[in-house]
Short mmCIF file of C-alpha atoms in Angstrom, two decimals:
data_model
loop_
_atom_site.label_atom_id
_atom_site.label_comp_id
_atom_site.label_asym_id
_atom_site.label_seq_id
_atom_site.Cartn_x
_atom_site.Cartn_y
_atom_site.Cartn_z
CA UNK A 7 -68.62 -120.60 92.94
CA UNK A 8 -66.26 -123.55 93.50
CA UNK A 9 -67.02 -126.86 91.84
CA UNK A 10 -69.38 -129.17 93.74
CA UNK A 11 -71.64 -126.76 95.67
CA UNK A 12 -75.15 -128.17 95.74
CA UNK A 13 -77.32 -126.04 98.01
CA UNK A 14 -78.03 -122.47 99.09
CA UNK A 15 -79.10 -122.04 102.71
CA UNK A 16 -81.06 -118.89 103.55
CA UNK A 17 -80.86 -118.85 107.39
CA UNK A 18 -83.78 -116.50 107.90
CA UNK A 19 -84.43 -117.17 111.62
CA UNK A 20 -84.69 -113.49 112.61
CA UNK A 21 -87.04 -112.87 109.64
CA UNK A 22 -89.29 -115.70 110.84
CA UNK A 23 -89.80 -114.20 114.30
CA UNK A 24 -89.37 -110.51 113.38
CA UNK A 25 -93.04 -109.53 113.87
CA UNK A 26 -93.30 -111.36 117.17
CA UNK A 27 -90.20 -109.95 118.85
CA UNK A 28 -91.14 -106.54 117.60
CA UNK A 29 -94.22 -106.61 119.86
CA UNK A 30 -91.89 -105.82 122.82
CA UNK A 31 -90.54 -102.54 121.52
CA UNK A 32 -88.42 -101.97 124.62
CA UNK A 33 -86.38 -105.09 123.98
CA UNK A 34 -86.81 -105.49 120.22
CA UNK A 35 -83.22 -104.57 119.22
CA UNK A 36 -81.56 -107.02 121.62
CA UNK A 37 -84.03 -109.81 120.86
CA UNK A 38 -83.55 -109.38 117.12
CA UNK A 39 -79.80 -109.40 117.59
CA UNK A 40 -80.03 -112.72 119.39
CA UNK A 41 -82.19 -114.24 116.58
CA UNK A 42 -79.65 -112.96 113.98
CA UNK A 43 -76.70 -114.44 115.90
CA UNK A 44 -78.38 -117.85 115.97
CA UNK A 45 -78.60 -117.83 112.22
CA UNK A 46 -75.06 -119.08 112.07
CA UNK A 47 -76.35 -122.54 112.82
CA UNK A 48 -77.21 -122.59 109.17
CA UNK A 49 -73.74 -123.72 108.39
CA UNK A 50 -74.58 -127.13 109.81
CA UNK A 51 -77.82 -127.70 107.87
CA UNK A 52 -76.29 -128.86 104.59
CA UNK A 53 -72.69 -129.21 105.63
CA UNK A 54 -69.90 -128.90 103.13
CA UNK A 55 -70.49 -127.99 99.46
CA UNK A 56 -73.04 -125.29 100.20
CA UNK A 57 -73.55 -121.59 100.17
CA UNK A 58 -74.86 -120.16 103.46
CA UNK A 59 -76.38 -116.62 103.81
CA UNK A 60 -76.82 -115.13 107.28
CA UNK A 61 -77.71 -111.58 108.43
CA UNK A 62 -74.31 -111.18 110.03
CA UNK A 63 -70.93 -112.48 108.80
CA UNK A 64 -69.48 -115.41 110.73
CA UNK A 65 -66.43 -114.68 112.81
CA UNK A 66 -63.25 -115.72 110.94
CA UNK A 67 -62.07 -117.83 113.89
CA UNK A 68 -65.43 -119.74 113.76
CA UNK A 69 -64.94 -120.36 110.11
CA UNK A 70 -61.41 -121.72 110.75
CA UNK A 71 -62.72 -123.96 113.50
CA UNK A 72 -65.40 -125.43 111.17
CA UNK A 73 -62.79 -126.08 108.49
CA UNK A 74 -60.53 -127.89 110.93
CA UNK A 75 -63.01 -129.89 112.99
CA UNK A 76 -65.62 -130.75 110.30
CA UNK A 77 -63.51 -130.74 107.17
CA UNK A 78 -65.42 -127.93 105.54
CA UNK A 79 -63.37 -127.17 102.44
CA UNK A 80 -66.09 -125.96 100.08
CA UNK A 81 -68.30 -123.65 102.05
CA UNK A 82 -69.13 -120.15 100.87
CA UNK A 83 -70.53 -117.67 103.32
CA UNK A 84 -72.45 -114.46 102.49
CA UNK A 85 -74.28 -111.72 104.33
CA UNK A 86 -76.14 -108.75 102.91
CA UNK A 87 -74.89 -105.15 103.23
CA UNK A 88 -78.10 -104.24 105.15
CA UNK A 89 -79.35 -105.97 108.28
CA UNK A 90 -82.99 -105.02 108.75
CA UNK A 91 -83.92 -108.29 110.41
CA UNK A 92 -85.68 -109.58 107.29
CA UNK A 93 -82.83 -111.42 105.59
CA UNK A 94 -84.68 -112.33 102.39
CA UNK A 95 -85.63 -108.69 101.82
CA UNK A 96 -82.07 -107.54 102.54
CA UNK A 97 -80.74 -109.99 99.91
CA UNK A 98 -83.16 -108.69 97.26
CA UNK A 99 -81.99 -105.13 98.15
CA UNK A 100 -78.28 -106.12 97.76
CA UNK A 101 -78.00 -106.55 94.00
CA UNK A 102 -74.39 -107.75 94.17
CA UNK A 103 -75.28 -110.53 96.62
CA UNK A 104 -78.44 -111.40 94.71
CA UNK A 105 -76.41 -111.88 91.51
CA UNK A 106 -73.90 -114.04 93.36
CA UNK A 107 -76.72 -116.38 94.34
CA UNK A 108 -78.23 -116.42 90.88
CA UNK A 109 -75.06 -116.92 88.86
CA UNK A 110 -74.17 -120.51 89.92
CA UNK A 111 -77.14 -121.93 88.12
CA UNK A 112 -77.94 -119.19 85.60
CA UNK A 113 -74.92 -119.75 83.35
CA UNK A 114 -74.74 -123.58 83.30
CA UNK A 115 -76.90 -126.66 83.68
CA UNK A 116 -76.51 -126.88 87.43
CA UNK A 117 -79.84 -126.57 89.28
CA UNK A 118 -79.34 -125.34 92.89
CA UNK A 119 -81.47 -126.38 95.82
CA UNK A 120 -82.51 -123.42 98.00
CA UNK A 121 -83.54 -124.10 101.59
CA UNK A 122 -84.73 -121.60 104.24
CA UNK A 123 -85.23 -121.89 107.96
CA UNK A 124 -88.83 -121.08 107.29
CA UNK A 125 -90.95 -120.22 104.29
CA UNK A 126 -92.01 -116.64 104.86
CA UNK A 127 -93.63 -114.15 102.48
CA UNK A 128 -90.21 -112.43 102.19
CA UNK A 129 -88.56 -115.70 101.29
CA UNK A 130 -91.16 -116.36 98.55
CA UNK A 131 -90.40 -112.92 97.14
CA UNK A 132 -86.70 -113.73 97.13
CA UNK A 133 -87.26 -116.93 95.21
CA UNK A 134 -89.38 -115.07 92.64
CA UNK A 135 -86.59 -112.48 92.23
CA UNK A 136 -84.00 -115.23 91.76
CA UNK A 137 -86.06 -116.99 89.13
CA UNK A 138 -86.75 -113.71 87.32
CA UNK A 139 -82.99 -113.10 87.29
CA UNK A 140 -82.41 -116.37 85.47
CA UNK A 141 -81.60 -118.75 88.35
CA UNK A 142 -82.43 -122.48 87.86
CA UNK A 143 -83.41 -123.53 91.37
CA UNK A 144 -85.58 -125.96 93.22
CA UNK A 145 -87.13 -125.32 96.67
CA UNK A 146 -88.20 -128.65 98.25
CA UNK A 147 -89.72 -126.97 101.25
CA UNK A 148 -91.93 -124.46 99.29
CA UNK A 149 -95.59 -125.50 99.25
CA UNK A 150 -97.79 -124.77 96.29
CA UNK A 151 -99.06 -121.21 96.49
CA UNK A 152 -102.56 -122.26 97.56
CA UNK A 153 -101.03 -124.20 100.54
CA UNK A 154 -98.68 -121.48 101.75
CA UNK A 155 -101.15 -120.70 104.61
CA UNK A 156 -100.20 -124.03 106.27
CA UNK A 157 -96.69 -122.83 107.09
CA UNK A 158 -97.86 -120.07 109.41
CA UNK A 159 -101.02 -121.74 110.65
CA UNK A 160 -99.41 -124.83 112.13
CA UNK A 161 -96.73 -122.79 113.84
CA UNK A 162 -99.43 -120.92 115.75
CA UNK A 163 -100.37 -122.45 119.00
CA UNK A 164 -104.08 -122.19 118.07
CA UNK A 165 -103.39 -123.90 114.70
CA UNK A 166 -101.54 -126.71 116.47
CA UNK A 167 -104.38 -127.22 118.94
CA UNK A 168 -106.90 -127.22 116.11
CA UNK A 169 -105.02 -129.95 114.15
CA UNK A 170 -104.40 -131.93 117.35
CA UNK A 171 -108.04 -131.79 118.40
CA UNK A 172 -109.14 -133.05 114.98
CA UNK A 173 -106.97 -136.14 115.60
CA UNK A 174 -108.00 -136.88 119.16
CA UNK A 175 -110.96 -139.09 118.14
CA UNK A 176 -108.86 -141.25 115.86
CA UNK A 177 -105.53 -141.36 117.64
CA UNK A 178 -104.12 -141.17 121.20
CA UNK A 179 -102.81 -137.59 120.88
CA UNK A 180 -102.96 -135.84 124.22
CA UNK A 181 -102.77 -132.07 124.67
CA UNK A 182 -103.15 -129.94 127.82
CA UNK A 183 -106.73 -128.83 128.56
CA UNK A 184 -107.06 -125.32 127.24
CA UNK A 185 -108.62 -122.73 124.99
CA UNK A 186 -107.67 -120.35 122.21
CA UNK A 187 -108.97 -116.92 123.29
CA UNK A 188 -109.93 -114.30 120.70
CA UNK A 189 -109.21 -111.35 122.97
CA UNK A 190 -107.69 -110.48 126.33
CA UNK A 191 -111.09 -110.41 128.02
CA UNK A 192 -111.62 -114.12 127.20
CA UNK A 193 -108.09 -114.96 128.30
CA UNK A 194 -108.63 -113.31 131.68
CA UNK A 195 -111.95 -115.17 132.12
CA UNK A 196 -110.49 -118.55 131.21
CA UNK A 197 -107.38 -118.05 133.39
CA UNK A 198 -109.62 -117.12 136.32
CA UNK A 199 -111.79 -120.19 135.84
CA UNK A 200 -108.70 -122.40 135.91
CA UNK A 201 -107.35 -120.59 138.98
CA UNK A 202 -110.68 -120.48 140.82
CA UNK A 203 -110.93 -124.26 140.23
CA UNK A 204 -107.58 -124.87 141.92
CA UNK A 205 -105.65 -125.48 138.69
CA UNK A 206 -102.46 -123.64 137.75
CA UNK A 207 -102.47 -122.43 134.16
CA UNK A 208 -100.13 -120.89 131.66
CA UNK A 209 -100.93 -118.09 129.21
CA UNK A 210 -99.13 -118.02 125.91
CA UNK A 211 -99.08 -115.62 122.95
CA UNK A 212 -100.39 -117.48 119.90
CA UNK A 213 -97.43 -116.77 117.66
CA UNK A 214 -94.73 -116.89 120.32
CA UNK A 215 -91.39 -118.74 120.35
CA UNK A 216 -88.74 -119.82 122.82
CA UNK A 217 -91.12 -119.32 125.72
CA UNK A 218 -91.11 -115.51 125.36
CA UNK A 219 -94.14 -113.92 126.85
CA UNK A 220 -95.37 -116.94 128.75
CA UNK A 221 -97.06 -116.30 132.05
CA UNK A 222 -97.95 -118.83 134.72
CA UNK A 223 -100.99 -118.16 136.88
CA UNK A 224 -100.90 -120.01 140.20
CA UNK A 225 -104.06 -121.74 141.47
CA UNK A 226 -106.17 -119.48 143.62
CA UNK A 227 -105.01 -116.20 142.03
CA UNK A 228 -107.52 -113.38 142.18
CA UNK A 229 -108.78 -111.69 139.05
CA UNK A 230 -106.90 -108.47 139.70
CA UNK A 231 -103.59 -110.37 139.71
CA UNK A 232 -104.49 -112.08 136.43
CA UNK A 233 -105.55 -108.76 134.83
CA UNK A 234 -102.21 -107.17 135.73
CA UNK A 235 -100.21 -110.13 134.35
CA UNK A 236 -102.06 -109.98 131.06
CA UNK A 237 -102.23 -106.24 130.54
CA UNK A 238 -98.58 -105.73 131.30
CA UNK A 239 -97.42 -108.23 128.76
CA UNK A 240 -96.67 -106.66 125.38
CA UNK A 241 -96.89 -110.04 123.64
CA UNK A 242 -100.59 -110.44 124.45
CA UNK A 243 -101.71 -107.25 122.68
CA UNK A 244 -101.96 -108.65 119.18
CA UNK A 245 -103.60 -111.88 118.02
CA UNK A 246 -104.98 -114.81 119.81
CA UNK A 247 -103.90 -115.88 123.30
CA UNK A 248 -103.87 -119.50 124.43
CA UNK A 249 -104.65 -120.43 128.00
CA UNK A 250 -104.05 -124.03 129.10
CA UNK A 251 -103.54 -126.11 132.20
CA UNK A 252 -99.93 -126.00 133.37
CA UNK A 253 -98.28 -129.45 133.22
CA UNK A 254 -95.62 -130.03 135.81
CA UNK A 255 -92.97 -131.97 133.98
CA UNK A 256 -90.89 -134.90 135.09
CA UNK A 257 -87.61 -133.38 136.22
CA UNK A 258 -85.70 -136.12 134.46
CA UNK A 259 -87.24 -135.58 131.03
CA UNK A 260 -86.92 -131.95 130.02
CA UNK A 261 -88.98 -130.71 127.08
CA UNK A 262 -88.58 -133.71 124.66
CA UNK A 263 -89.12 -133.00 120.98
CA UNK A 264 -89.28 -134.87 117.63
CA UNK A 265 -88.35 -133.79 114.17
CA UNK A 266 -89.96 -134.85 110.90
CA UNK A 267 -89.76 -134.01 107.24
CA UNK A 268 -92.84 -134.05 105.00
CA UNK A 269 -92.06 -135.28 101.47
CA UNK A 270 -94.62 -136.17 98.76
CA UNK A 271 -97.36 -135.84 101.38
CA UNK A 272 -95.84 -138.36 103.78
CA UNK A 273 -94.16 -137.71 107.13
CA UNK A 274 -90.59 -139.04 107.56
CA UNK A 275 -89.39 -139.39 111.19
CA UNK A 276 -85.87 -137.98 111.62
CA UNK A 277 -84.98 -138.03 115.31
CA UNK A 278 -86.15 -137.41 118.83
CA UNK A 279 -84.34 -135.35 121.43
CA UNK A 280 -84.49 -133.64 124.78
CA UNK A 281 -84.11 -129.90 125.03
CA UNK A 282 -81.42 -128.27 127.17
CA UNK A 283 -82.73 -125.23 129.09
CA UNK A 284 -81.08 -122.58 131.16
CA UNK A 285 -82.00 -121.86 134.82
CA UNK A 286 -84.51 -119.34 133.46
CA UNK A 287 -85.99 -121.98 131.10
CA UNK A 288 -84.47 -120.45 128.03
CA UNK A 289 -83.74 -122.83 125.17
CA UNK A 290 -80.03 -123.56 124.78
CA UNK A 291 -79.90 -126.59 122.50
CA UNK A 292 -80.86 -130.22 122.17
CA UNK A 293 -79.38 -133.53 123.38
CA UNK A 294 -79.69 -136.38 120.85
CA UNK A 295 -78.97 -140.02 121.45
CA UNK A 296 -80.57 -143.43 122.12
CA UNK A 297 -80.23 -142.98 125.90
CA UNK A 298 -81.79 -139.49 126.08
CA UNK A 299 -85.46 -140.63 126.32
CA UNK A 300 -87.09 -143.77 127.72
CA UNK A 301 -88.27 -145.99 124.86
CA UNK A 302 -91.87 -145.97 126.05
CA UNK A 303 -91.88 -142.15 125.93
CA UNK A 304 -90.23 -142.05 122.48
CA UNK A 305 -92.78 -144.51 121.03
CA UNK A 306 -95.67 -142.35 122.20
CA UNK A 307 -94.07 -139.23 120.73
CA UNK A 308 -93.49 -140.89 117.33
CA UNK A 309 -97.05 -142.20 117.31
CA UNK A 310 -98.37 -138.64 117.82
CA UNK A 311 -95.87 -137.24 115.29
CA UNK A 312 -96.90 -139.68 112.59
CA UNK A 313 -100.58 -138.76 113.02
CA UNK A 314 -99.87 -135.03 112.93
CA UNK A 315 -97.54 -135.36 109.95
CA UNK A 316 -100.07 -137.25 107.89
CA UNK A 317 -102.52 -134.37 108.31
CA UNK A 318 -99.87 -131.84 107.29
CA UNK A 319 -99.12 -133.87 104.23
CA UNK A 320 -102.80 -133.90 103.27
CA UNK A 321 -102.88 -130.12 103.66
CA UNK A 322 -100.03 -129.69 101.24
CA UNK A 323 -97.29 -128.82 103.73
CA UNK A 324 -93.70 -129.60 102.76
CA UNK A 325 -90.44 -129.73 104.61
CA UNK A 326 -89.48 -129.86 108.27
CA UNK A 327 -91.61 -129.70 111.35
CA UNK A 328 -91.06 -130.52 114.96
CA UNK A 329 -93.36 -131.10 117.96
CA UNK A 330 -92.52 -130.17 121.53
CA UNK A 331 -93.82 -132.33 124.34
CA UNK A 332 -94.19 -132.37 128.12
CA UNK A 333 -93.89 -135.56 130.17
CA UNK A 334 -95.68 -135.16 133.46
CA UNK A 335 -94.72 -136.76 136.81
CA UNK A 336 -97.02 -139.78 135.98
CA UNK A 337 -95.24 -140.29 132.63
CA UNK A 338 -98.20 -139.06 130.61
CA UNK A 339 -97.02 -137.50 127.36
CA UNK A 340 -98.59 -134.23 126.16
CA UNK A 341 -97.98 -132.54 122.79
CA UNK A 342 -97.88 -128.80 123.41
CA UNK A 343 -96.80 -127.01 120.18
#
């Protein structure tokens, strides 16, 4: 390791969503490959003076571009010899790579900070292996063991709705009218009630990401149409399903979001942004800047984010979280996940 490196980044994006994308077995390989390719964004998380581990090696030309444009002179990149989709597990299975990550702190007084995209069971196992191997490391985003459940729970749409509902009596958090359904039969019934009442709704897999598996049910749809939409969707076959009123967004404010960091039980606001979506509504990136969102909208988002973050801090959560919003045509702001 060169002098001055301070942090190890485990860019385990694919690992985080592995179980979800695996629900669609026909497209699993291509979806997993996309998640693995996105892991290269890990090179931006800590910047220079860091070690970044991704499932796939970065292209040499990309590395050269980073060095020239961002002044990266002390960045070490690694990838494991195996690419199962669970990066942390692949690192543990690659003894040479595991030792390379352990050695920087094992043989001197330097304590390395290790940060993941998400704290997963596989990542926890990797940290345990590194410590057993003699590494002196700190993991700021790792909750106490008894609080690990919060990481997965708040990322579920049902978990988010549960926390949000608990806050609605004491704050002005607004979420779309909807229900968490324990099985497909309930989801069909709820979607039909919305539709029969003249309300368009959207059905979401509880543990989904990037809009995958979402189905819109137009107002006035018959039950047979709803049944076909649900039964043909592989993402609805496992776990809860959320059905909620579809909010038609303001065309000038596309999927705004806020980012926070929970430290010592307190939420720290980082930034707000608007998402950039493709024509098929696939997430492409974010636009950040003072002119991206109207101030009145941003203030409402931050108010909701502060309330949500305080609850997470009380539950023992640590590290980053973000909230996605929808702003409707009347400028009402809804927290959605």
